[in-house]
Amino acid sequence: MTDTALTPPLAVLLELTHRCPLRCAYCSNPLALTPASAELSTAEWCAILDEAAEMGMLQVHFSGGEPMARADLPELVAHASRVGLYSNLITSGVLLNEAKLAVLAEAGLNHVQLSFQGLDEAVAEPLSGFKGGVAKKQAALDLVQAAGLALTLNFVITRQNAHELDAMLSYAEEHGIARVEVANTQYYGWGLQNRAALIPSEAQLDAMTALVTDWRERVKGRMVIDYVIPDYYARRPKACMGGWAQRFLNVMPDGTLLPCHAAQTLTHLDFPRFPASTLNAAWFDSPAFAAYRGTAWMPEPCSGCDNKEKDWGGCRCQALALAGDANTLDPVCEHSPKHEHVVTLARREAQLGDVPLQLRRFSYAVTEE
Ligand code: FES
């Protein structure tokens, strides 16, 4: 990719806060969370929305942590709407109630992405550390549908709940959901520590793949199913974030500007921070954003690979986490010398059975305001 081909991002993902009422074992946020005292102010988030719109971005994703833990969320949604950004709320749903949803809808919220850790409380609660979450999420789904907002269901899959996939898809179908994500956990941040406890077996994966194939056929034209497998069992890497610094710009709770949510682990790069840096300067001028953009940085055999402009070399954060070097091949790729090691690791961990889950620990409770 040359500089002349560089266009603004399609979307900005605002991680408004790391605070969350859930304590998910698979949480992909970093080990060291941003404290509430370091979060950007309402005015600063609004300034980021202004700039995103000025740059020509089309969408804003409000994420976290739990974005509903921010009392100013309706104000931010209203601001996004004013500046013409399509807004998506990525939420666990457990802090949602009728009054709060009415305020968000009135503010102009366009879309909700609601996550589930399963439909059986006995399965979901140990994964999320939140009692009564399934009932709250089901109530949230009803509210979002009653409000007429666009809705995507996100089923987070691990070895503990993979057997529920058929029930999950039936639930989505019964509720007339148009878009479902079957998202096997990817192992970043806190979740990486729990990988041995969470990763499904290849037999579970094969069963899921067959099920999704059947379901896609059955619900064609009514329900779209996005299916993400655990990277470790793939033979070719994913185009992480659609290519490093090509489509998305992430803003951390403290204003750090990143090309992906895990990039802070790449400590050899100096990522800019808002408001000291504008979004525009970060995107177009920052050496950290340029580091792995396009194909010029690629080692062999990536640089000679036919897929290099499809997978963009895979995931840099994973290359660092699994191969110890962000500049090398994503070990998920079958051409990586580390590939066999990664697959063997996954197979071995998947057979470990009941490994205790380490839930996130917060020094404070996040509750309904
Ligand atoms: Fe950072 Fe994939 S998560 S490049």
XYZ file of C-alpha atoms and ligand atoms in Angstrom, residues 188 240 244 260-263 315-317, ligand 1:
14
model
C -5.616 -11.889 23.774
C -6.760 -8.994 11.450
C -3.238 -3.286 10.172
C -6.280 -2.789 16.983
C -7.367 -3.479 20.537
C -4.287 -5.511 21.471
C -1.622 -3.286 19.940
C -2.167 -10.657 13.260
C 0.898 -8.817 14.551
C -0.187 -9.104 18.163
Fe -3.395 -6.536 16.901
Fe -4.367 -8.556 15.444
S -5.023 -7.887 17.412
S -2.929 -7.049 14.837
